[in-house]
Amino acid sequence: MKEIDCRGFSYLRIIREIKKYFNSIGEGEAIIIVSSELGRSNVIRYATHKGYRLDQDEEENSFSIKVEKRGCLEVIEEEYIFSILVACDKIGGGDETLGEILISEYFEALNECEKLPKEILFISSGVKLLHKDSNCLEHIRMLYQKGVAILINDTSLDYYNLRENITFGEISNMYDMVITMKKSEKLVKL
């Protein structure tokens, strides 16, 4: 049985390690070791979502979670089309630095999802995330390379004088963006 020691890892790295192992095998099991309650709950949430069997033990300063993958347990999810509307260059209305960290973590985590949005629409100050100095730019570029359409509002780009900075995606007017949003079965607004 494989042991995956994730003590001290961030939640995204824990999920990456688990996905890497279980995507490389057809069936099998592993013991995942984490050092925090948050890490434990993230492993449980991920494994439950995938339909894997779980068994867990708590030790001093660590948690061991036995995860078992059997082909017949995989959860089949209903397909739906969703889009993301990004209207701000940070998440939340509080501390600006925290908001910038959170939006960067959001796009990093979105890259780890199996179901990606059909498109991401950037309007207002959200277009700043596509600037060459943005902490989010590479995460957004990775989504684009995975086939996610990136639509960038032309009026917002002109307002922030960022049109020359755009190296990928499609510059779009508000009318076309509204049509795209109406076609989406689900719209997530940031």
PDB file of N, CA and C in Angstrom, residues 26-28 47-54 67-77:
ATOM      1  N   GLY A  26      -5.392   2.233 -11.826  1.00  0.00           N
ATOM      2  CA  GLY A  26      -6.786   1.887 -12.101  1.00  0.00           C
ATOM      3  C   GLY A  26      -7.551   1.723 -10.807  1.00  0.00           C
ATOM      4  N   GLU A  27      -7.039   0.856  -9.946  1.00  0.00           N
ATOM      5  CA  GLU A  27      -7.616   0.613  -8.636  1.00  0.00           C
ATOM      6  C   GLU A  27      -6.487   0.491  -7.647  1.00  0.00           C
ATOM      7  N   GLY A  28      -6.779   0.775  -6.389  1.00  0.00           N
ATOM      8  CA  GLY A  28      -5.758   0.630  -5.362  1.00  0.00           C
ATOM      9  C   GLY A  28      -6.094   1.449  -4.140  1.00  0.00           C
ATOM     10  N   ALA A  47     -11.881  12.793  -1.529  1.00  0.00           N
ATOM     11  CA  ALA A  47     -12.092  11.357  -1.706  1.00  0.00           C
ATOM     12  C   ALA A  47     -13.583  11.017  -1.744  1.00  0.00           C
ATOM     13  N   THR A  48     -14.383  11.668  -0.924  1.00  0.00           N
ATOM     14  CA  THR A  48     -15.826  11.443  -0.926  1.00  0.00           C
ATOM     15  C   THR A  48     -16.421  11.882  -2.253  1.00  0.00           C
ATOM     16  N   HIS A  49     -15.984  13.038  -2.737  1.00  0.00           N
ATOM     17  CA  HIS A  49     -16.460  13.549  -4.022  1.00  0.00           C
ATOM     18  C   HIS A  49     -16.153  12.567  -5.150  1.00  0.00           C
ATOM     19  N   LYS A  50     -15.015  11.915  -5.088  1.00  0.00           N
ATOM     20  CA  LYS A  50     -14.625  10.967  -6.130  1.00  0.00           C
ATOM     21  C   LYS A  50     -15.283   9.595  -5.947  1.00  0.00           C
ATOM     22  N   GLY A  51     -15.927   9.362  -4.794  1.00  0.00           N
ATOM     23  CA  GLY A  51     -16.569   8.078  -4.548  1.00  0.00           C
ATOM     24  C   GLY A  51     -15.626   7.032  -3.983  1.00  0.00           C
ATOM     25  N   TYR A  52     -14.494   7.452  -3.441  1.00  0.00           N
ATOM     26  CA  TYR A  52     -13.526   6.522  -2.873  1.00  0.00           C
ATOM     27  C   TYR A  52     -13.952   6.126  -1.452  1.00  0.00           C
ATOM     28  N   ARG A  53     -13.532   4.958  -1.014  1.00  0.00           N
ATOM     29  CA  ARG A  53     -13.783   4.512   0.362  1.00  0.00           C
ATOM     30  C   ARG A  53     -12.744   5.119   1.287  1.00  0.00           C
ATOM     31  N   LEU A  54     -13.182   5.387   2.521  1.00  0.00           N
ATOM     32  CA  LEU A  54     -12.299   6.038   3.496  1.00  0.00           C
ATOM     33  C   LEU A  54     -12.275   5.284   4.810  1.00  0.00           C
ATOM     34  N   VAL A  67      -7.371   5.682   1.850  1.00  0.00           N
ATOM     35  CA  VAL A  67      -8.247   5.976   0.723  1.00  0.00           C
ATOM     36  C   VAL A  67      -8.159   4.795  -0.242  1.00  0.00           C
ATOM     37  N   GLU A  68      -9.322   4.272  -0.601  1.00  0.00           N
ATOM     38  CA  GLU A  68      -9.373   3.113  -1.481  1.00  0.00           C
ATOM     39  C   GLU A  68     -10.164   3.461  -2.737  1.00  0.00           C
ATOM     40  N   LYS A  69      -9.528   3.266  -3.884  1.00  0.00           N
ATOM     41  CA  LYS A  69     -10.163   3.532  -5.177  1.00  0.00           C
ATOM     42  C   LYS A  69     -10.499   2.205  -5.839  1.00  0.00           C
ATOM     43  N   ARG A  70     -11.762   2.059  -6.145  1.00  0.00           N
ATOM     44  CA  ARG A  70     -12.224   0.919  -6.917  1.00  0.00           C
ATOM     45  C   ARG A  70     -12.996   1.479  -8.090  1.00  0.00           C
ATOM     46  N   GLY A  71     -12.764   0.978  -9.301  1.00  0.00           N
ATOM     47  CA  GLY A  71     -13.357   1.518 -10.516  1.00  0.00           C
ATOM     48  C   GLY A  71     -14.858   1.702 -10.479  1.00  0.00           C
ATOM     49  N   CYS A  72     -15.550   0.806  -9.785  1.00  0.00           N
ATOM     50  CA  CYS A  72     -17.005   0.891  -9.781  1.00  0.00           C
ATOM     51  C   CYS A  72     -17.525   1.987  -8.864  1.00  0.00           C
ATOM     52  N   LEU A  73     -16.661   2.617  -8.082  1.00  0.00           N
ATOM     53  CA  LEU A  73     -17.116   3.621  -7.127  1.00  0.00           C
ATOM     54  C   LEU A  73     -17.120   5.036  -7.685  1.00  0.00           C
ATOM     55  N   GLU A  74     -16.494   5.245  -8.824  1.00  0.00           N
ATOM     56  CA  GLU A  74     -16.370   6.601  -9.381  1.00  0.00           C
ATOM     57  C   GLU A  74     -17.736   7.256  -9.530  1.00  0.00           C
ATOM     58  N   VAL A  75     -17.884   8.466  -9.024  1.00  0.00           N
ATOM     59  CA  VAL A  75     -19.145   9.192  -9.085  1.00  0.00           C
ATOM     60  C   VAL A  75     -19.302   9.797 -10.476  1.00  0.00           C
ATOM     61  N   ILE A  76     -20.444   9.578 -11.099  1.00  0.00           N
ATOM     62  CA  ILE A  76     -20.740  10.172 -12.395  1.00  0.00           C
ATOM     63  C   ILE A  76     -21.500  11.467 -12.133  1.00  0.00           C
ATOM     64  N   GLU A  77     -20.947  12.565 -12.602  1.00  0.00           N
ATOM     65  CA  GLU A  77     -21.581  13.857 -12.375  1.00  0.00           C
ATOM     66  C   GLU A  77     -22.350  14.290 -13.613  1.00  0.00           C
TER      67      GLU A  77
END
